[in-house]
Coordinates of C-alpha atoms in Angstrom, one line a residue:
L179 CA -21.2 -14.4 15.8
P180 CA -21.3 -10.6 16.1
T181 CA -20.7 -8.3 13.1
E182 CA -17.6 -6.2 12.8
K183 CA -19.7 -3.2 13.8
E184 CA -20.6 -4.9 17.0
L185 CA -17.0 -5.5 17.7
I186 CA -15.7 -1.9 17.3
D187 CA -15.2 -1.6 21.1
S188 CA -13.9 -5.1 21.6
I189 CA -10.3 -6.0 22.3
L190 CA -8.3 -7.7 19.6
I191 CA -5.3 -9.8 20.7
K192 CA -3.0 -11.5 18.2
G193 CA -0.4 -14.0 19.0
A194 CA 1.9 -16.5 17.4
T195 CA 3.1 -20.0 18.5
P196 CA 3.9 -23.3 16.9
G197 CA 0.6 -25.0 16.0
P198 CA -1.7 -26.9 16.2
F199 CA -4.0 -25.6 18.9
Y200 CA -6.2 -27.5 21.3
G201 CA -8.6 -26.9 24.1
G202 CA -11.5 -24.5 24.0
G203 CA -13.7 -26.7 26.1
E204 CA -15.6 -29.8 24.8
R205 CA -15.3 -30.2 21.0
F206 CA -17.0 -32.7 18.7
L207 CA -15.6 -32.1 15.2
S208 CA -12.0 -32.5 16.0
T209 CA -9.6 -31.9 18.9
C210 CA -7.4 -29.7 16.8
L211 CA -8.8 -26.1 16.6
N212 CA -7.0 -25.0 13.4
G213 CA -9.2 -23.5 10.8
R214 CA -12.1 -22.8 13.2
T215 CA -13.6 -20.0 15.2
I216 CA -14.8 -21.0 18.7
S217 CA -16.3 -19.0 21.5
N218 CA -17.2 -19.1 25.2
Q219 CA -20.9 -18.9 24.4
T220 CA -22.3 -22.1 25.8
N221 CA -24.9 -23.7 23.5
D222 CA -26.7 -27.0 23.1
H223 CA -24.4 -29.0 20.8
F224 CA -27.5 -30.9 19.7
F225 CA -29.3 -27.8 18.4
D226 CA -29.3 -28.8 14.8
P227 CA -28.1 -32.3 14.0
P228 CA -28.8 -34.0 10.6
W229 CA -32.2 -35.3 11.7
D230 CA -32.8 -36.5 8.1
E231 CA -30.8 -39.6 9.3
V232 CA -33.6 -40.5 11.6
A233 CA -36.5 -38.4 10.4
T234 CA -37.3 -35.9 7.6
W235 CA -36.1 -32.7 9.2
G236 CA -32.7 -31.5 7.8
R237 CA -30.5 -28.5 8.4
K238 CA -31.6 -25.0 7.5
H239 CA -28.4 -22.9 8.0
E240 CA -26.0 -22.2 5.3
P241 CA -23.4 -24.9 4.3
G242 CA -20.4 -24.8 6.5
Y243 CA -22.0 -23.0 9.4
Y244 CA -21.7 -25.8 11.9
E245 CA -18.1 -26.6 10.9
R246 CA -17.1 -22.9 11.5
Y247 CA -19.1 -22.1 14.6
E248 CA -19.5 -25.4 16.3
P249 CA -21.8 -25.0 19.3
S250 CA -20.8 -26.9 22.5
Y251 CA -22.2 -27.5 26.0
L252 CA -18.8 -26.7 27.5
Q253 CA -17.1 -23.6 26.0
I254 CA -14.0 -22.3 27.6
P255 CA -11.8 -19.3 26.5
Y256 CA -8.6 -21.4 27.0
F257 CA -6.3 -23.1 24.5
L258 CA -2.9 -24.6 24.4
S259 CA -0.2 -25.8 22.0
S260 CA 2.1 -28.8 21.9
S261 CA 5.0 -26.6 22.8
G262 CA 3.7 -26.0 26.4
Q263 CA 2.2 -22.6 25.7
A264 CA -1.4 -21.8 26.8
W265 CA -3.7 -18.9 27.0
Y266 CA -6.7 -18.2 29.2
I267 CA -9.1 -15.2 29.0
D268 CA -10.8 -14.8 32.4
D269 CA -13.9 -12.9 31.1
A270 CA -17.6 -13.6 31.2
S271 CA -18.1 -11.3 28.2
S272 CA -18.2 -13.0 24.8
V273 CA -14.9 -14.2 23.6
F274 CA -14.1 -15.4 20.0
M275 CA -11.0 -17.3 19.2
T276 CA -9.9 -17.8 15.6
F277 CA -7.2 -20.2 14.6
P278 CA -5.5 -20.5 11.2
E279 CA -5.7 -23.5 8.8
S280 CA -1.9 -23.5 8.8
G281 CA 0.7 -21.3 10.3
N282 CA 1.0 -20.2 13.9
Q283 CA -0.9 -17.0 14.4
F284 CA -4.2 -16.8 16.2
S285 CA -6.6 -13.9 17.1
V286 CA -8.9 -13.4 20.1
R287 CA -11.8 -10.9 20.1
I288 CA -13.3 -9.9 23.4
E289 CA -16.6 -7.9 23.8
N290 CA -15.4 -5.9 26.7
N291 CA -13.2 -2.9 27.2
Q292 CA -11.0 -4.6 29.8
T293 CA -10.1 -8.2 30.6
E294 CA -7.8 -10.5 32.4
F295 CA -5.6 -12.4 29.9
Y296 CA -3.3 -15.2 31.1
T297 CA -0.4 -16.4 29.1
I298 CA 1.3 -19.6 30.3
Q299 CA 4.7 -20.9 29.2
R300 CA 5.8 -24.3 30.5
S301 CA 8.1 -26.9 29.1
T302 CA 5.3 -29.4 28.1
P303 CA 1.6 -29.2 27.4
K304 CA 1.0 -31.3 30.6
E305 CA 2.7 -28.6 32.6
A306 CA 0.7 -25.9 30.9
L307 CA -2.5 -27.8 31.7
E308 CA -1.4 -28.2 35.3
T309 CA -1.0 -24.4 35.6
Y310 CA -4.3 -23.7 34.0
T311 CA -6.2 -26.1 36.2
S312 CA -4.5 -24.8 39.3
L313 CA -6.1 -21.4 38.4
V314 CA -9.6 -22.6 37.6
G315 CA -9.8 -25.8 39.7
R316 CA -10.2 -29.5 39.1
Q317 CA -13.0 -31.9 39.5
P318 CA -13.6 -33.6 42.9
E319 CA -12.8 -37.1 44.0
L320 CA -15.3 -39.9 43.2
P321 CA -16.2 -43.0 45.2
D322 CA -15.5 -46.4 43.7
W323 CA -19.2 -47.0 42.9
A324 CA -19.3 -43.8 40.9
V325 CA -16.6 -45.0 38.5
G326 CA -18.3 -48.4 38.1
V327 CA -21.1 -49.6 35.8
W328 CA -24.4 -47.6 35.5
T329 CA -27.5 -48.7 33.8
N330 CA -30.6 -46.6 33.0
L331 CA -34.0 -48.2 33.8
L332 CA -37.4 -46.9 32.7
E333 CA -41.1 -47.2 32.8
G334 CA -42.0 -47.3 36.4
R335 CA -41.4 -49.2 39.6
D336 CA -42.6 -52.6 38.4
S337 CA -40.4 -52.5 35.3
V338 CA -37.4 -51.2 37.3
F339 CA -37.7 -53.8 40.1
A340 CA -38.0 -56.6 37.6
K341 CA -34.9 -55.6 35.7
A342 CA -32.9 -54.8 38.8
N343 CA -33.6 -58.3 40.1
R344 CA -32.5 -59.8 36.8
L345 CA -29.2 -57.9 36.9
K346 CA -28.6 -59.5 40.3
E347 CA -29.6 -63.0 39.0
W348 CA -27.3 -62.6 36.0
N349 CA -24.4 -61.3 38.1
V350 CA -24.0 -58.2 35.9
P351 CA -21.7 -56.0 38.0
V352 CA -23.9 -52.9 37.9
T353 CA -23.2 -50.4 40.7
V354 CA -25.7 -47.6 39.8
I355 CA -29.2 -47.6 38.6
W356 CA -30.4 -44.2 37.4
L357 CA -34.0 -43.2 36.7
I358 CA -35.2 -40.4 34.5
D359 CA -38.9 -40.8 33.8
M360 CA -40.6 -40.0 37.1
Y361 CA -43.1 -37.1 37.3
D362 CA -42.2 -34.7 40.0
I363 CA -42.7 -31.1 38.8
E364 CA -42.4 -29.4 42.2
S365 CA -38.8 -30.6 42.7
S366 CA -37.7 -30.2 39.0
Q367 CA -37.3 -34.0 38.9
G368 CA -38.0 -36.2 35.9
W369 CA -38.0 -36.2 32.1
Q370 CA -41.2 -36.8 30.2
F371 CA -40.6 -34.7 27.2
R372 CA -42.5 -35.9 24.1
G373 CA -43.9 -38.8 26.1
W374 CA -40.8 -41.0 25.3
S375 CA -41.4 -42.8 28.6
A376 CA -44.2 -42.7 31.2
G377 CA -43.0 -44.1 34.5
V378 CA -45.3 -44.6 37.4
Y379 CA -43.2 -44.8 40.6
G380 CA -45.5 -43.8 43.5
D381 CA -43.4 -43.1 46.7
L382 CA -39.9 -42.5 45.3
S383 CA -38.3 -43.2 48.7
E384 CA -39.8 -46.7 48.6
V385 CA -38.3 -47.2 45.2
T386 CA -34.8 -46.1 46.3
D387 CA -35.0 -48.1 49.5
S388 CA -35.8 -51.2 47.6
L389 CA -33.0 -50.7 45.1
H390 CA -30.6 -49.9 48.0
S391 CA -31.5 -53.2 49.6
L392 CA -30.3 -55.0 46.4
G393 CA -27.0 -53.2 46.7
F394 CA -27.4 -50.5 44.0
K395 CA -26.8 -46.8 44.3
V396 CA -29.7 -44.9 42.8
L397 CA -29.6 -41.6 40.8
S398 CA -32.4 -39.3 39.6
Y399 CA -32.8 -36.6 37.0
F400 CA -32.7 -32.8 37.6
H401 CA -33.4 -29.8 35.4
P402 CA -33.2 -26.0 36.0
Y403 CA -36.5 -24.9 34.5
Q404 CA -40.3 -25.1 34.5
E405 CA -42.5 -25.4 31.5
E406 CA -45.6 -23.3 31.3
K407 CA -47.6 -26.4 30.4
M408 CA -47.5 -29.7 32.1
P409 CA -45.7 -32.6 30.2
R410 CA -48.1 -35.0 28.5
T411 CA -51.4 -33.4 29.7
H412 CA -50.5 -29.9 28.5
N413 CA -52.5 -28.4 31.4
D414 CA -51.2 -25.2 33.1
N415 CA -48.3 -25.9 35.3
P416 CA -49.0 -24.3 38.8
M417 CA -45.3 -24.4 39.7
Y418 CA -44.4 -22.3 36.6
H419 CA -47.0 -19.7 37.5
K420 CA -45.9 -19.6 41.1
L421 CA -42.3 -19.0 40.3
D422 CA -43.2 -16.6 37.5
S423 CA -45.3 -14.5 39.9
M424 CA -42.2 -14.2 42.2
G425 CA -40.0 -13.0 39.3
L426 CA -37.7 -16.0 39.4
L427 CA -38.0 -17.3 35.8
L428 CA -36.0 -16.3 32.7
K429 CA -38.8 -16.4 30.0
T430 CA -38.8 -16.6 26.3
T431 CA -41.5 -14.6 24.5
D432 CA -43.3 -14.6 21.1
Q433 CA -40.6 -12.3 19.7
Y434 CA -38.4 -15.3 19.4
R435 CA -40.8 -17.3 17.3
N436 CA -38.4 -17.3 14.4
S437 CA -35.8 -19.1 16.5
R438 CA -35.0 -22.6 15.3
Y439 CA -34.1 -23.6 18.8
R440 CA -36.5 -22.5 21.5
Y441 CA -36.4 -25.3 24.1
P442 CA -37.3 -25.0 26.9
A443 CA -40.0 -22.7 25.7
S444 CA -41.0 -21.3 29.1
G445 CA -38.7 -20.4 32.0
Q446 CA -35.3 -21.2 33.3
Y447 CA -34.5 -20.5 36.9
D448 CA -32.8 -17.1 37.6
F449 CA -30.1 -18.3 39.9
H450 CA -28.8 -14.8 40.5
N451 CA -31.9 -14.2 42.6
P452 CA -31.2 -15.3 46.2
L453 CA -34.8 -16.4 46.7
M454 CA -34.4 -18.8 43.8
G455 CA -31.3 -20.2 45.5
E456 CA -33.4 -20.9 48.6
I457 CA -36.1 -22.6 46.6
W458 CA -33.5 -24.6 44.7
Q459 CA -32.0 -25.8 47.9
G460 CA -35.4 -27.1 49.0
M461 CA -35.8 -29.0 45.7
I462 CA -32.3 -30.6 46.2
Q463 CA -33.2 -31.6 49.7
K464 CA -36.4 -33.3 48.5
V465 CA -34.4 -35.4 46.0
L466 CA -31.6 -36.3 48.3
I467 CA -33.4 -36.7 51.7
R468 CA -37.1 -37.1 51.1
D469 CA -36.6 -39.4 48.1
N470 CA -33.2 -40.7 49.3
F471 CA -31.5 -40.6 45.9
D472 CA -27.7 -40.8 45.9
G473 CA -27.4 -38.2 43.2
Y474 CA -28.7 -37.2 39.8
M475 CA -28.1 -36.1 36.3
E476 CA -27.8 -32.3 36.5
D477 CA -29.1 -31.5 33.0
F478 CA -29.0 -28.4 30.8
G479 CA -27.6 -25.0 31.9
D480 CA -26.5 -24.3 28.3
I481 CA -29.5 -22.9 26.5
L482 CA -29.5 -19.2 27.0
Y483 CA -28.7 -18.5 23.4
L484 CA -31.1 -19.0 20.5
F485 CA -30.5 -19.4 16.8
D486 CA -32.5 -17.0 14.5
L487 CA -33.4 -18.6 11.2
E488 CA -33.8 -15.4 9.3
L489 CA -30.7 -13.7 10.6
N490 CA -28.8 -17.0 10.6
K491 CA -27.0 -16.2 13.9
W492 CA -27.0 -16.9 17.6
F493 CA -28.3 -14.2 19.9
T494 CA -29.0 -13.8 23.6
I495 CA -32.5 -13.4 24.9
D496 CA -33.6 -10.2 26.7
Y497 CA -35.2 -11.9 29.7
G498 CA -36.3 -8.6 31.2
I499 CA -34.2 -9.0 34.4
E500 CA -31.9 -6.5 36.1
T501 CA -28.4 -7.7 36.8
L502 CA -25.0 -6.1 36.9
L503 CA -24.1 -8.4 33.9
T504 CA -24.8 -7.9 30.3
P505 CA -27.1 -10.5 28.6
H506 CA -24.0 -12.2 27.2
Q507 CA -22.1 -12.2 30.5
Y508 CA -25.2 -13.7 32.2
A509 CA -25.5 -16.4 29.5
N510 CA -21.8 -17.3 29.4
S511 CA -21.5 -17.6 33.2
Y512 CA -24.9 -19.4 33.8
P513 CA -23.4 -22.9 33.8
L514 CA -20.9 -21.9 36.5
I515 CA -23.5 -20.3 38.7
Y516 CA -25.9 -23.2 38.2
H517 CA -23.4 -26.0 38.9
K518 CA -21.7 -24.2 41.8
L519 CA -24.9 -23.4 43.6
T520 CA -26.2 -26.9 43.1
Y521 CA -23.0 -28.7 44.2
L522 CA -22.4 -26.6 47.3
N523 CA -26.0 -27.1 48.4
A524 CA -26.1 -30.8 47.6
N525 CA -22.7 -31.5 49.2
A526 CA -23.9 -29.8 52.4
I527 CA -27.0 -31.9 52.4
K528 CA -25.5 -35.3 51.6
K529 CA -21.7 -35.5 51.5
D530 CA -21.5 -38.8 49.5
M531 CA -23.9 -37.7 46.7
V532 CA -22.7 -37.8 43.0
S533 CA -24.1 -35.8 40.1
F534 CA -23.2 -35.6 36.4
C535 CA -23.5 -32.6 34.1
R536 CA -23.3 -31.8 30.4
S537 CA -22.7 -28.0 30.5
G538 CA -19.9 -25.9 31.9
S539 CA -18.0 -22.7 31.7
A540 CA -14.6 -21.5 32.9
G541 CA -14.3 -22.3 36.7
S542 CA -17.2 -24.8 36.9
A543 CA -14.9 -27.9 37.0
P544 CA -14.6 -28.0 40.8
Y545 CA -18.4 -28.1 41.0
T546 CA -18.8 -30.7 38.3
Q547 CA -18.2 -34.2 39.7
I548 CA -18.7 -35.9 36.4
L549 CA -18.9 -34.4 32.9
W550 CA -20.7 -36.4 30.3
G551 CA -20.6 -35.8 26.6
G552 CA -24.2 -34.7 26.2
D553 CA -26.6 -36.0 23.5
Q554 CA -25.6 -37.8 20.3
L555 CA -27.4 -39.4 17.5
A556 CA -27.4 -43.2 17.4
S557 CA -25.4 -43.2 14.2
W558 CA -21.8 -43.2 12.8
N559 CA -22.0 -39.5 12.0
K560 CA -18.8 -37.8 13.0
E561 CA -20.4 -34.5 14.0
F562 CA -23.3 -35.8 16.1
G563 CA -23.0 -39.6 16.4
Y564 CA -20.9 -42.1 18.3
P565 CA -17.5 -40.9 16.9
S566 CA -18.2 -37.4 18.1
A567 CA -18.4 -38.7 21.7
I568 CA -14.8 -39.9 21.4
T569 CA -13.6 -36.5 20.3
S570 CA -15.7 -35.0 23.2
G571 CA -13.8 -37.0 25.8
I572 CA -10.4 -36.3 24.5
S573 CA -11.0 -32.5 24.0
S574 CA -12.6 -32.3 27.5
G575 CA -9.4 -33.7 28.9
L576 CA -7.3 -31.1 27.1
S577 CA -9.6 -28.5 28.6
G578 CA -9.1 -29.4 32.3
Y579 CA -11.8 -32.2 32.9
G580 CA -10.7 -35.6 34.1
N581 CA -13.9 -37.2 35.3
W582 CA -15.6 -37.6 31.9
A583 CA -17.9 -40.3 30.5
P584 CA -20.1 -40.9 27.5
D585 CA -23.6 -42.3 27.1
V586 CA -23.9 -45.7 25.5
L587 CA -26.9 -44.6 23.5
C588 CA -29.3 -47.4 23.2
N589 CA -31.9 -46.2 20.7
S590 CA -30.5 -47.7 17.5
P591 CA -31.4 -51.0 15.7
S592 CA -27.8 -51.5 14.9
T593 CA -26.1 -54.2 16.9
E594 CA -22.7 -53.2 15.4
L595 CA -23.1 -49.6 16.5
W596 CA -24.2 -50.6 20.0
K597 CA -21.3 -53.0 20.5
R598 CA -18.7 -50.4 19.4
W599 CA -20.2 -47.9 21.8
V600 CA -20.1 -50.4 24.7
Q601 CA -16.4 -51.2 23.9
F602 CA -15.4 -47.5 24.0
S603 CA -17.4 -46.7 27.1
A604 CA -15.7 -49.6 29.1
F605 CA -12.4 -47.8 28.6
T606 CA -13.6 -44.5 30.0
P607 CA -13.8 -43.5 33.7
I608 CA -17.5 -44.4 34.0
F609 CA -19.3 -47.1 32.0
R610 CA -22.9 -45.9 31.6
D611 CA -25.8 -46.6 29.2
H612 CA -28.7 -44.4 28.3
L613 CA -31.9 -45.9 27.0
W614 CA -33.9 -42.7 26.1
K615 CA -36.9 -45.0 25.6
N616 CA -37.7 -48.7 25.4
A617 CA -38.3 -49.0 21.7
P618 CA -38.9 -52.5 20.4
T619 CA -36.3 -52.0 17.6
S620 CA -33.5 -50.7 20.0
I621 CA -30.5 -52.7 20.7
D622 CA -29.4 -52.7 24.3
L623 CA -28.6 -54.8 27.4
W624 CA -32.1 -56.2 27.4
T625 CA -32.4 -57.2 23.7
S626 CA -31.2 -60.8 23.8
P627 CA -29.0 -63.3 25.7
E628 CA -26.2 -62.2 23.3
T629 CA -26.4 -58.5 24.1
R630 CA -26.7 -59.3 27.8
A631 CA -23.6 -61.5 27.8
Y632 CA -21.8 -58.8 25.8
F633 CA -22.7 -56.0 28.2
K634 CA -21.7 -58.2 31.1
R635 CA -18.3 -59.0 29.6
Y636 CA -17.4 -55.3 29.2
A637 CA -18.9 -54.4 32.5
E638 CA -16.6 -56.9 34.2
I639 CA -13.6 -55.6 32.2
H640 CA -14.4 -52.1 33.4
M641 CA -14.8 -53.1 37.0
E642 CA -11.4 -54.8 36.9
L643 CA -10.0 -51.4 35.8
V644 CA -11.5 -49.5 38.7
P645 CA -8.3 -49.4 40.9
Y646 CA -6.3 -48.2 37.8
I647 CA -9.0 -45.6 37.0
Q648 CA -8.9 -44.3 40.6
E649 CA -5.1 -44.1 40.5
S650 CA -5.3 -42.1 37.2
L651 CA -8.0 -39.8 38.6
A652 CA -5.9 -39.1 41.7
E653 CA -3.1 -38.1 39.3
Y654 CA -5.6 -35.7 37.6
R655 CA -6.5 -34.1 40.9
E656 CA -2.8 -33.6 41.7
T657 CA -1.6 -32.4 38.3
G658 CA -4.5 -31.7 36.0
T659 CA -3.5 -34.5 33.6
P660 CA -6.7 -36.2 32.5
M661 CA -7.3 -39.9 32.3
I662 CA -8.4 -39.7 28.6
R663 CA -5.3 -38.2 27.0
H664 CA -4.7 -36.9 23.5
M665 CA -1.5 -38.5 22.0
M666 CA 0.0 -35.0 21.9
L667 CA -0.4 -34.7 25.7
E668 CA 1.5 -37.9 26.4
F669 CA 4.0 -37.7 23.6
P670 CA 4.5 -34.0 23.0
E671 CA 7.8 -34.4 21.1
D672 CA 6.2 -36.8 18.6
S673 CA 4.6 -34.6 16.0
E674 CA 3.0 -37.5 14.2
G675 CA 0.5 -37.9 17.0
Y676 CA -0.6 -34.2 16.9
Y677 CA -3.5 -34.9 14.5
C678 CA -4.6 -38.3 15.9
E679 CA -8.3 -38.1 16.5
Y680 CA -9.9 -41.4 17.3
Q681 CA -7.3 -42.9 19.6
Y682 CA -6.1 -41.9 23.0
M683 CA -4.1 -42.9 26.0
F684 CA -6.3 -44.2 28.9
G685 CA -4.1 -43.1 31.8
P686 CA -0.4 -43.6 31.3
K687 CA -0.5 -47.3 30.4
Y688 CA -3.1 -48.1 27.7
L689 CA -3.5 -46.9 24.1
V690 CA -7.2 -47.2 23.2
A691 CA -8.4 -47.0 19.5
P692 CA -12.2 -47.2 19.1
V693 CA -13.4 -48.3 15.7
V694 CA -15.5 -45.4 14.2
E695 CA -16.3 -46.7 10.7
K696 CA -19.2 -49.0 10.0
S697 CA -18.2 -52.5 8.9
D698 CA -14.5 -51.9 9.6
R699 CA -12.8 -55.0 11.1
T700 CA -9.3 -53.4 11.2
K701 CA -8.0 -50.2 12.7
K702 CA -5.1 -48.0 11.6
I703 CA -3.3 -46.8 14.8
Y704 CA -0.4 -44.6 15.4
F705 CA 2.0 -46.3 17.8
P706 CA 4.6 -44.0 19.3
E707 CA 8.1 -45.4 19.7
G708 CA 8.2 -48.3 22.2
T709 CA 6.8 -51.8 22.8
W710 CA 3.1 -52.3 22.9
K711 CA 1.3 -55.5 24.0
S712 CA -2.3 -56.3 23.1
Y713 CA -4.8 -56.2 25.9
W714 CA -6.6 -59.3 24.5
D715 CA -3.8 -61.7 23.4
L716 CA -0.1 -62.2 23.2
D717 CA 0.4 -59.9 20.2
I718 CA 3.4 -57.5 20.7
I719 CA 4.2 -54.5 18.5
H720 CA 7.7 -53.0 18.5
S721 CA 7.2 -49.5 17.0
T722 CA 9.8 -47.0 16.0
G723 CA 6.9 -44.4 15.7
E724 CA 4.7 -45.6 12.9
W725 CA 1.1 -46.2 11.7
I726 CA 0.1 -49.9 11.9
T727 CA -3.1 -51.6 10.8
V728 CA -4.3 -54.1 13.5
P729 CA -7.2 -56.5 13.6
A730 CA -10.4 -55.1 15.1
P731 CA -13.1 -57.8 15.1
L732 CA -16.6 -56.7 16.0
D733 CA -16.4 -58.0 19.6
L734 CA -13.1 -56.3 20.5
I735 CA -11.8 -52.8 20.7
P736 CA -8.1 -52.3 19.9
V737 CA -6.3 -51.7 23.2
Y738 CA -2.5 -51.9 23.8
K739 CA -0.5 -51.7 26.9
R740 CA 2.6 -49.6 27.0
M741 CA 5.5 -51.8 28.1
E742 CA 8.3 -50.5 30.3

């Protein structure tokens, strides 16, 4: 965050409203913003997780830093209250929003000498969200296959074909196979960082044609940068040097060697340069036409800030380019420019393509077909693990995103953790797993007949919900009301639901309460007034608005249908 001296020329806006406050983009600590300062400075949420849970590398910033200045892939200078009030600062300059622990005052600091500041007053928070999303736009419609069941396959064509055929033999209702470990530097395609996986695919169009013949849609992996050295071999990357010689890369330099977070270490694409836009269009065409993919993960777009270990602060990089924007404005608007340019080009090339992104900024929703919750640790950690993905989905909905989905992160030896993640994902708009790598100790769909049957069961449940999901997403496109809904959004007059964190309404009908504590076999849920019927059995709850502890056996997620 800037010092007070750096903010002398900034605008200070103070306001008051009944709390708590929500929104601000995608949050991971909690959906309520009270007691925190957030910004519109898009950062990698995963920049400094507690790696000591899985390795020996722990945090190095001062205690409480993360809790106060939580980085996020999707930062939006917008927030709302349960009373139907909302605020939106339409400014690419850095904006900092501070909310009290208690009370109803907030403050907004803007690093600009002028701004456009919207205040919204509606009868309900749903109506306030409708007004906000009518200003900035909503996500596009998705085909049925895109809201189905996706699985990530790795390690080359032979492995992929073998597993794809098994999925058909086992009648697992997978609609999408997505591949990430191809090696195609010239079209920014593939992920081989750290050698987690080494896929040999040959002619990619032959791979996609074969998978299409089995009835699958096939997605690839895209990134907006070039490394100076080739993955795995560490030889010079000719594509990097070609783009660098044309002045099309945003490069880090040795002056940032004290930065804790330096990835990617070489060059991101300068999408403000029209020539880079033309080259990017050619890369997209190779993926969608030459290789015949149906879409891709549209990764990154959120790493133009670095964290300095000595100064203990975030800062923007001086990339040495000339634009009409300040470095902060360039960094804060980069996700919008990246996703808009990519979506418009891709949609013109192949109308029925689908992509999914992790980053965003104000106005990028219409160009983000699917938002996913970014990277998590395969752990129960509430800041960076599986529970944080639940908060991510709920807060993204409060911030104007309806087409949201998590990973089912399959790199943990814990069957319990994997099962809880599968349960949760089945009750989101898209059910999708992410292998990262095929480690022998990882629990996933392929581990055993038990995990295969379990995955298939929840895949079938999700596919049965597709018509309902599409109805709810159509409501989102009409009104801005997301499918994953905070209890406050659905029951704004019931203050008991304002601080509910790990439960949500899945569309208007279903209350979903994922289990987030290891070894728990019950779940304490807040049931608003009304009659609620279990999704799994004949159990009926007549609530007057109360907290009730319900059974939550390992193989079942608590889900209750709201009765008329």
